[in-house]
XYZ file of C-alpha atoms in Angstrom:
615
model
C 128.505 259.579 -51.316
C 125.052 261.201 -51.271
C 123.528 257.963 -50.044
C 126.035 257.704 -47.205
C 125.389 261.311 -46.183
C 121.652 260.641 -46.073
C 122.184 257.511 -44.007
C 124.454 259.436 -41.643
C 121.687 262.006 -41.284
C 119.336 259.133 -40.399
C 121.803 257.988 -37.736
C 121.846 261.476 -36.185
C 118.049 261.694 -36.406
C 117.572 258.586 -34.277
C 120.397 259.557 -31.893
C 118.690 262.910 -31.365
C 115.554 261.296 -29.992
C 117.500 258.989 -27.697
C 119.191 262.134 -26.394
C 115.831 263.922 -26.248
C 114.463 261.149 -24.048
C 117.333 261.522 -21.561
C 116.765 265.259 -21.447
C 112.989 264.918 -21.146
C 112.748 262.062 -18.639
C 115.867 262.560 -16.512
C 116.574 266.244 -17.015
C 120.004 265.311 -18.351
C 122.415 268.091 -19.247
C 122.303 268.666 -22.995
C 126.093 268.588 -23.302
C 126.281 265.187 -21.622
C 123.488 263.343 -23.416
C 125.348 262.548 -26.637
C 128.232 260.638 -25.088
C 125.802 258.800 -22.785
C 123.664 257.753 -25.767
C 126.722 256.554 -27.678
C 127.944 254.581 -24.664
C 124.460 253.105 -24.271
C 124.688 251.877 -27.872
C 128.011 250.212 -27.081
C 126.631 248.477 -23.980
C 123.606 247.119 -25.859
C 125.712 245.936 -28.797
C 128.287 244.438 -26.443
C 125.681 242.313 -24.672
C 124.167 241.368 -28.023
C 127.405 240.286 -29.699
C 128.308 238.088 -26.730
C 124.862 236.498 -27.023
C 125.205 236.083 -30.797
C 122.465 238.656 -31.484
C 124.446 241.546 -32.964
C 122.336 241.917 -36.108
C 119.082 241.796 -34.130
C 120.312 244.376 -31.618
C 121.395 246.708 -34.429
C 117.918 246.572 -35.921
C 116.416 246.948 -32.453
C 118.320 250.160 -31.743
C 117.009 251.637 -34.985
C 113.448 250.543 -34.260
C 113.539 252.037 -30.766
C 114.923 255.258 -32.244
C 112.053 255.295 -34.734
C 109.508 254.729 -31.956
C 111.001 257.538 -29.876
C 110.947 259.854 -32.889
C 107.294 259.032 -33.547
C 106.371 259.468 -29.885
C 107.967 262.885 -29.489
C 106.866 264.205 -32.868
C 103.259 263.182 -32.173
C 103.488 264.689 -28.712
C 104.667 267.958 -30.189
C 101.846 267.982 -32.745
C 99.222 267.356 -30.038
C 100.668 270.026 -27.752
C 101.070 272.933 -30.106
C 100.461 275.454 -27.354
C 102.663 273.659 -24.844
C 106.187 273.647 -26.119
C 108.195 270.594 -25.203
C 111.470 270.967 -23.397
C 113.976 271.800 -26.104
C 117.063 269.683 -26.237
C 118.969 271.913 -28.590
C 118.678 275.572 -27.760
C 121.322 276.776 -30.145
C 124.110 278.780 -28.540
C 127.649 279.784 -29.450
C 128.985 276.381 -28.393
C 126.617 274.519 -30.678
C 127.823 276.615 -33.600
C 131.413 275.818 -32.650
C 130.742 272.096 -32.436
C 128.873 272.206 -35.747
C 131.927 273.952 -37.197
C 134.178 271.148 -35.926
C 131.841 268.461 -37.233
C 131.739 270.008 -40.696
C 135.457 270.852 -40.771
C 136.844 267.491 -39.695
C 133.891 265.450 -40.942
C 134.315 266.706 -44.510
C 138.044 265.953 -44.359
C 137.519 262.480 -42.920
C 134.937 261.818 -45.620
C 137.818 262.074 -48.107
C 140.287 260.139 -45.952
C 141.439 256.546 -46.285
C 143.090 254.293 -43.723
C 146.881 254.546 -43.587
C 148.158 253.833 -40.067
C 149.703 250.402 -39.451
C 147.455 249.555 -36.475
C 144.280 250.208 -38.445
C 145.073 247.169 -40.555
C 146.574 244.992 -37.850
C 143.455 245.263 -35.703
C 141.212 248.319 -35.301
C 139.697 248.458 -38.783
C 139.905 244.703 -39.267
C 137.743 243.878 -36.239
C 135.064 246.342 -37.398
C 135.081 244.770 -40.845
C 134.743 241.348 -39.231
C 131.770 242.490 -37.130
C 130.094 243.932 -40.220
C 130.503 240.837 -42.362
C 130.151 238.067 -39.786
C 127.861 239.727 -37.183
C 129.709 237.856 -34.449
C 132.906 237.806 -32.444
C 135.904 235.938 -33.885
C 136.360 232.344 -32.785
C 139.566 230.368 -32.331
C 139.183 229.040 -35.879
C 139.182 232.576 -37.335
C 142.847 233.332 -37.891
C 142.063 236.703 -39.438
C 142.062 238.461 -36.020
C 145.553 238.356 -34.496
C 144.888 240.406 -31.359
C 142.053 238.387 -29.900
C 142.451 239.796 -26.368
C 141.834 243.396 -27.426
C 138.464 244.685 -26.101
C 135.933 245.899 -28.662
C 134.232 248.880 -27.002
C 134.883 251.622 -29.562
C 134.868 249.075 -32.395
C 131.220 248.290 -31.673
C 130.248 251.940 -32.000
C 132.208 252.311 -35.245
C 130.532 249.102 -36.422
C 127.073 250.517 -35.693
C 127.749 253.802 -37.500
C 129.044 251.814 -40.492
C 126.083 249.434 -40.330
C 123.666 252.371 -40.525
C 125.585 254.645 -42.906
C 127.204 251.984 -45.078
C 130.726 250.606 -44.953
C 133.694 252.569 -46.247
C 137.053 253.494 -44.781
C 135.949 257.110 -44.373
C 132.770 256.106 -42.525
C 134.866 254.088 -40.068
C 136.901 257.208 -39.329
C 133.795 259.379 -39.008
C 132.316 256.893 -36.544
C 135.425 257.170 -34.361
C 135.352 260.956 -34.660
C 131.734 261.091 -33.465
C 132.758 259.350 -30.246
C 135.657 261.769 -29.800
C 133.603 264.906 -30.405
C 130.743 263.724 -28.166
C 133.184 263.068 -25.315
C 134.787 266.470 -25.828
C 131.393 268.218 -25.965
C 130.640 266.802 -22.503
C 133.494 268.828 -21.027
C 131.540 272.056 -21.525
C 128.911 270.863 -19.047
C 131.061 272.019 -16.106
C 130.456 275.630 -17.121
C 127.820 277.021 -14.758
C 127.004 279.897 -17.075
C 126.978 279.279 -20.831
C 126.873 283.029 -21.398
C 130.447 283.343 -20.153
C 132.304 282.758 -23.388
C 135.707 282.960 -21.693
C 135.046 279.713 -19.821
C 133.867 278.042 -23.022
C 136.884 279.440 -24.838
C 139.218 277.910 -22.278
C 137.715 274.443 -22.720
C 137.513 274.840 -26.497
C 141.189 275.793 -26.644
C 142.053 272.551 -24.871
C 141.029 270.584 -27.976
C 143.556 272.517 -30.037
C 146.245 271.767 -27.439
C 145.175 268.111 -27.288
C 145.811 267.778 -31.002
C 149.386 268.988 -30.656
C 150.158 266.282 -28.107
C 148.097 263.783 -30.103
C 150.398 264.139 -33.111
C 151.468 260.471 -32.893
C 147.870 259.392 -33.492
C 145.805 262.236 -35.003
C 142.095 261.935 -35.679
C 142.462 260.136 -39.007
C 142.970 256.736 -37.389
C 140.890 254.251 -35.413
C 143.437 254.004 -32.605
C 141.894 254.637 -29.198
C 144.731 256.306 -27.259
C 143.077 259.719 -27.806
C 139.614 258.422 -26.972
C 140.606 256.946 -23.582
C 141.372 260.235 -21.786
C 138.425 261.997 -23.427
C 135.980 259.392 -22.127
C 137.522 259.712 -18.670
C 137.187 263.503 -18.831
C 133.565 263.196 -19.984
C 132.898 261.006 -16.951
C 134.569 263.520 -14.619
C 132.526 266.334 -16.128
C 129.253 264.512 -15.505
C 130.165 263.556 -11.938
C 130.957 267.196 -11.170
C 127.730 268.440 -12.749
C 125.678 265.909 -10.759
C 127.691 266.149 -7.539
C 124.458 267.097 -5.731
C 122.370 264.454 -7.530
C 123.971 261.171 -6.530
C 121.598 259.021 -8.580
C 122.470 260.744 -11.853
C 126.149 260.924 -10.898
C 126.109 257.162 -10.361
C 124.237 256.520 -13.602
C 126.640 258.701 -15.568
C 129.668 257.044 -13.977
C 128.419 253.517 -14.594
C 127.500 254.091 -18.246
C 130.699 255.820 -19.354
C 133.222 253.917 -17.240
C 131.806 250.517 -18.168
C 132.491 251.422 -21.807
C 135.869 253.005 -21.050
C 136.986 249.714 -19.509
C 136.309 247.791 -22.719
C 137.868 250.270 -25.144
C 141.395 249.139 -24.313
C 142.989 247.206 -21.458
C 144.952 250.270 -20.340
C 141.655 252.115 -19.957
C 141.329 250.484 -16.529
C 143.846 253.019 -15.191
C 141.589 255.906 -16.193
C 138.580 254.042 -14.812
C 140.283 253.874 -11.415
C 141.136 257.584 -11.492
C 137.548 258.576 -12.245
C 136.197 256.133 -9.665
C 138.409 257.783 -7.050
C 136.689 261.110 -7.769
C 133.263 259.435 -7.772
C 133.950 257.869 -4.364
C 135.149 261.250 -3.095
C 131.809 262.780 -4.147
C 129.941 259.816 -2.636
C 131.654 260.263 0.731
C 130.874 263.991 0.685
C 127.227 263.143 -0.030
C 127.091 260.699 2.864
C 128.700 263.183 5.239
C 126.143 265.773 4.191
C 122.988 263.638 4.187
C 124.012 260.726 6.397
C 125.165 257.176 5.671
C 121.936 255.879 4.154
C 121.716 252.268 3.036
C 120.450 253.216 -0.427
C 123.432 255.496 -1.052
C 125.890 252.811 0.024
C 124.218 250.165 -2.164
C 124.148 252.571 -5.117
C 127.817 253.381 -4.642
C 128.868 249.728 -4.463
C 126.648 248.848 -7.425
C 128.143 251.646 -9.516
C 131.705 250.569 -8.773
C 130.883 246.951 -9.587
C 129.049 247.859 -12.807
C 132.073 249.723 -14.152
C 134.078 246.496 -14.163
C 131.435 243.930 -15.106
C 131.813 244.351 -18.885
C 135.593 244.083 -18.645
C 135.314 240.971 -16.460
C 132.884 239.373 -18.907
C 135.265 240.159 -21.779
C 138.131 238.509 -19.939
C 136.054 235.376 -19.387
C 135.040 235.349 -23.053
C 138.677 235.524 -24.183
C 139.726 232.750 -21.789
C 136.899 230.414 -22.784
C 137.098 231.100 -26.530
C 140.839 231.257 -27.133
C 141.998 228.336 -25.027
C 145.773 227.751 -25.309
C 146.105 230.753 -27.601
C 148.354 233.608 -26.465
C 147.454 236.947 -27.984
C 149.809 239.882 -28.027
C 149.242 242.121 -24.974
C 146.999 239.442 -23.459
C 146.147 240.189 -19.834
C 147.277 237.131 -17.882
C 149.857 236.423 -15.210
C 151.352 233.510 -17.142
C 151.769 235.680 -20.239
C 153.501 238.391 -18.215
C 155.819 235.866 -16.569
C 156.741 234.316 -19.903
C 157.546 237.647 -21.554
C 159.464 239.011 -18.558
C 161.499 235.825 -18.111
C 162.584 236.015 -21.758
C 164.408 239.281 -20.993
C 167.885 239.062 -19.494
C 169.015 241.448 -16.756
C 171.037 243.323 -19.378
C 167.935 243.784 -21.542
C 165.904 244.974 -18.544
C 168.610 247.502 -17.642
C 168.807 248.680 -21.249
C 165.035 249.136 -21.559
C 164.899 250.986 -18.236
C 167.811 253.259 -19.171
C 166.271 254.068 -22.555
C 162.936 254.768 -20.892
C 164.406 257.154 -18.317
C 166.449 258.933 -20.984
C 163.333 259.348 -23.143
C 161.069 260.772 -20.444
C 163.780 263.192 -19.285
C 164.436 264.504 -22.795
C 162.858 267.862 -23.627
C 162.643 266.716 -27.243
C 160.033 264.128 -26.219
C 156.601 265.604 -26.978
C 154.909 263.960 -24.001
C 157.595 265.353 -21.667
C 156.836 268.806 -23.039
C 153.203 268.132 -22.186
C 153.991 267.101 -18.608
C 156.065 270.262 -18.164
C 153.216 272.336 -19.601
C 150.839 270.833 -17.035
C 153.207 271.874 -14.229
C 153.607 275.382 -15.643
C 149.899 276.108 -16.169
C 148.868 274.789 -12.763
C 151.595 276.604 -10.827
C 151.262 279.747 -12.940
C 147.493 279.854 -12.485
C 147.703 279.365 -8.716
C 150.282 282.155 -8.420
C 148.187 284.455 -10.616
C 145.070 283.875 -8.506
C 147.030 284.371 -5.280
C 148.763 287.616 -6.268
C 146.344 288.966 -8.870
C 143.029 288.266 -7.133
C 144.342 288.015 -3.556
C 142.402 284.777 -3.160
C 143.220 281.194 -2.306
C 143.006 278.817 -5.250
C 141.308 275.433 -5.024
C 143.591 273.995 -7.702
C 146.301 272.699 -5.363
C 144.556 269.415 -4.356
C 143.770 268.722 -8.020
C 147.391 269.409 -8.952
C 148.769 267.055 -6.286
C 146.412 264.204 -7.182
C 147.066 264.657 -10.903
C 150.851 264.627 -10.503
C 150.599 261.480 -8.393
C 148.524 259.861 -11.148
C 151.087 260.889 -13.777
C 153.913 259.255 -11.810
C 151.907 256.034 -11.401
C 150.984 256.034 -15.090
C 154.594 256.451 -16.208
C 155.691 253.655 -13.891
C 152.924 251.557 -15.432
C 154.206 252.236 -18.955
C 157.682 251.045 -17.960
C 156.244 247.884 -16.412
C 154.263 247.293 -19.600
C 157.448 247.402 -21.678
C 159.087 244.945 -19.306
C 156.217 242.521 -18.735
C 153.979 242.572 -21.811
C 156.102 243.736 -24.751
C 158.383 241.497 -26.833
C 162.049 242.339 -26.407
C 162.552 243.884 -29.856
C 159.645 246.295 -29.288
C 160.566 247.050 -25.681
C 164.113 248.039 -26.647
C 162.825 250.805 -28.932
C 159.916 251.746 -26.624
C 157.435 250.957 -29.391
C 154.306 253.077 -29.103
C 155.613 255.172 -26.195
C 154.467 258.461 -27.732
C 150.906 257.156 -28.049
C 150.751 255.719 -24.556
C 152.232 258.790 -22.882
C 150.094 261.225 -24.876
C 146.961 259.721 -23.322
C 148.091 260.857 -19.872
C 149.175 264.266 -21.144
C 145.764 264.825 -22.718
C 144.044 263.672 -19.535
C 146.178 266.019 -17.429
C 145.542 269.020 -19.661
C 141.845 268.152 -19.721
C 141.717 268.016 -15.923
C 143.347 271.449 -15.855
C 140.765 272.816 -18.306
C 137.880 271.433 -16.224
C 139.323 272.613 -12.906
C 140.195 276.023 -14.313
C 136.716 276.428 -15.820
C 135.228 275.905 -12.358
C 137.819 278.149 -10.718
C 137.313 280.870 -13.298
C 133.590 280.980 -12.588
C 134.368 281.518 -8.888
C 136.540 284.503 -9.814
C 133.830 286.378 -11.702
C 132.782 289.628 -10.043
C 129.093 288.683 -10.037
C 128.443 285.218 -8.568
C 124.660 285.219 -8.932
C 123.649 283.776 -12.315
C 120.376 285.701 -12.271
C 122.153 288.999 -11.660
C 124.777 288.518 -14.372
C 124.431 290.824 -17.373
C 126.791 292.338 -19.908
C 127.463 295.001 -17.267
C 128.501 292.500 -14.565
C 132.152 293.499 -14.427
C 134.174 295.172 -11.704
C 135.307 297.870 -14.128
C 135.513 298.777 -17.809
C 139.146 297.674 -17.701
C 138.148 294.204 -16.501
C 135.463 293.962 -19.172
C 137.918 294.813 -21.958
C 140.409 292.275 -20.619
C 137.649 289.645 -20.553
C 136.583 290.381 -24.136
C 140.148 290.447 -25.460
C 141.063 287.187 -23.711
C 137.948 285.474 -25.029
C 138.553 286.542 -28.615
C 142.206 285.534 -28.466
C 141.362 282.092 -27.086
C 138.812 281.365 -29.787
C 140.857 282.749 -32.682
C 144.056 280.956 -31.656
C 142.142 277.721 -31.065
C 140.386 277.868 -34.417
C 143.707 278.626 -36.103
C 145.361 275.602 -34.495
C 142.436 273.355 -35.393
C 142.548 274.567 -38.993
C 146.247 273.729 -38.989
C 145.459 270.218 -37.724
C 142.872 269.826 -40.467
C 145.373 271.015 -43.068
C 147.802 268.391 -41.793
C 145.187 265.719 -42.400
C 144.508 267.110 -45.882
C 148.232 266.981 -46.633
C 148.313 263.345 -45.515
C 145.431 262.642 -47.879
C 147.435 264.082 -50.775
C 150.253 261.645 -49.995
C 147.913 258.645 -49.976
C 148.908 257.473 -53.468
C 152.443 256.891 -52.190
C 151.338 254.544 -49.408
C 151.263 250.758 -49.198
C 147.479 250.669 -48.525
C 146.851 252.560 -51.767
C 149.096 250.229 -53.785
C 147.474 247.098 -52.360
C 143.918 248.377 -52.693
C 144.484 249.445 -56.308
C 145.309 245.843 -57.147
C 143.036 243.867 -54.834
C 140.048 246.099 -54.190
C 138.308 245.836 -50.813
C 136.914 242.322 -50.450
C 134.033 241.809 -48.017
C 133.775 238.005 -48.124
C 135.971 236.213 -45.605
C 137.971 233.503 -47.351
C 140.823 231.067 -46.760
C 142.676 231.595 -50.045
C 146.458 231.773 -49.898
C 148.002 234.986 -51.228
C 151.608 236.026 -51.762
C 152.201 239.767 -52.097
C 155.317 240.843 -53.982
C 156.684 244.278 -53.066
C 159.958 246.091 -53.606
C 159.462 247.998 -50.335
C 161.754 246.005 -48.030
C 160.995 247.961 -44.857
C 157.219 247.599 -45.240
C 157.598 243.881 -45.895
C 159.944 243.314 -42.964
C 157.713 245.137 -40.455
C 154.640 243.198 -41.709
C 152.775 246.290 -42.925
C 152.317 244.782 -46.392
C 150.954 241.505 -45.046
C 148.558 243.203 -42.595
C 147.262 245.530 -45.297
C 146.903 242.525 -47.580
C 144.927 240.603 -44.950
C 142.563 243.542 -44.591
C 141.836 244.148 -48.269
C 142.026 240.522 -49.442
C 140.120 239.535 -46.274
C 142.027 236.330 -45.744
C 144.240 235.185 -42.855
C 146.594 233.466 -45.293
C 148.518 236.411 -46.689
C 152.308 236.573 -46.875
C 154.563 239.262 -48.276
C 158.054 238.973 -49.716
C 160.672 241.354 -51.065
C 163.821 239.256 -51.464
C 163.606 236.718 -54.282
C 167.266 235.809 -54.530
C 166.707 232.085 -55.029
C 167.135 229.330 -57.574
C 164.645 228.794 -60.381
C 163.361 225.619 -58.723
C 162.868 227.356 -55.380
C 160.992 230.187 -57.124
C 158.543 227.782 -58.780
C 158.115 225.880 -55.506
C 157.344 229.160 -53.752
C 154.604 230.064 -56.228
C 153.008 226.636 -55.885
C 152.343 227.303 -52.187
C 149.791 230.017 -53.007
C 146.480 230.374 -54.826
C 147.210 233.885 -56.069
C 150.140 236.224 -56.525
C 149.690 239.951 -55.871
C 152.246 242.269 -57.469
C 151.734 245.777 -56.029
C 154.663 247.580 -57.648
C 157.431 247.033 -60.165
C 159.807 244.413 -58.779
C 162.802 243.807 -61.046
C 163.773 240.370 -59.701
C 160.237 238.985 -59.675
C 159.450 240.300 -63.141
C 162.730 238.934 -64.498
C 162.084 235.493 -62.973
C 158.529 235.283 -64.280
C 159.666 236.282 -67.741
C 162.449 233.709 -67.665
C 160.560 230.832 -66.017
C 156.977 231.458 -67.109
C 157.454 233.377 -70.328
C 155.166 236.248 -69.258
C 155.756 239.930 -68.551
C 153.796 240.877 -65.463
C 152.686 244.329 -64.387
C 151.211 245.196 -60.976
C 148.054 243.126 -60.590
C 146.417 240.030 -59.095
C 147.302 236.740 -60.789
C 146.043 233.200 -60.330
C 148.916 230.836 -59.604
C 147.171 228.085 -61.547
C 147.152 230.284 -64.642
C 150.760 231.374 -64.184
C 152.031 227.816 -63.728
C 149.943 226.314 -66.495
C 152.150 224.044 -68.585
C 154.840 223.685 -65.922
């Protein structure tokens, strides 16, 4: 544990000087540098893994970080009288973010993987990258979802490569991406001294977590990360709306990574690009249609898709004649859609409409909240301040995006989901929550800008603690600020307590039972394992087999619960495997082994050769 903490500190140390360089050379906003640095890591590692140079690139990133650290530390020593530009001038926001890092980081440090999808893909691909230092090939059956992009997985890989592999480090790596993206949202605040604006944005994280309940931050799933990356991109574009070069750089770096986090991330890429193009057109109207600006705009748009295009070509060339679940291809969509009868299509559509119209659906509550806060805020500004709000265009565009997104989810169920999953709208809460979080984040950003316009004193230089219209307004400002921060911190503490409660239940989970017996193997193998479990539901939905594949680190893992068979069939079954894994007391299995093999077995890992010796 101490060693991992020290190695994590080393990771932050090198990241700091990458961020310092952006601040020093480009004048980058300090709240934006962290997510840009993390996305830069992903881009470098992405190019390297496609070229078969993942290990070399990982070392290279550390070496460059060391060189930057040496350069800036020496520069500071030589210029004692000339202070370098400080990256981290500590303010109230930095204390808040440090609080979040310590609060959730300490909890995640004690957290193990539990969610189904961690084992089916998200943790498994990181483990594969760590052990094999390459992308899976067609011969590697361990990775089932070969079409899934690896954007966030590469960052989690790098954090684990530096800090040392463990389940908790994987989760911390994901959390660092999340918190860096969220930190970028504060950049839209023109005046960091106005705590009410910061409090508004900070409170959005607490609200996000309510609508993120289907995922939470103790998983490696990316449905929460997608909207946060999009919001971080929007924040940077707004901040650099008068500096088109930096706006383009920021857009290209973050959106190119967003596009390779998950296939559905392309929707958010398009939304952010629409805002970027809006800013670009405003720039050209203001300064003229210069060739450089047009080339930069086209280059930025193209660069946001290049990594995704390259990934698609890699999947097509590597996994020839292999159809992965959720693969992005016209033939795959046609095949899945044609397998659904008109009755099935009608049933899925009816279930979908009923779900999104139900007030019991959490995401529907979120969509309604977006409508209420936008309309309520515009009315308050109109009647309370007697001013016209600039929120209406944002509201209209956002609602249009929500409608398109929800239509897209329905089409996904019809065209890319197997019938059994489509009928129950598998994963709907996760998919819909991404849009809810994005919508609430857009409100927070737009309201932060609008709120600054409503302040009595518009000149930053003239603002002081006395810059209020009246004592009454000042007291209202102070009370609102304190309430926002206290309520937000309370909600975040509640979220953390929920994660701690989940940790206490870990011993009752399938991952705990499997890991207790198998350990966490790090050598990829082709051994054949049969896991025996009395948990029928977890066997039938393949949770046991996916967890087994992860911990045993073999593609040849099966799980079984029902052993109602003849003695001969039981022996024949055992002969098909190299090892038997008993993860809990199973009356039928233990009775059969005692009868047929003359041994009383307890939960453990057993060699089939040893069990069948003499038969």
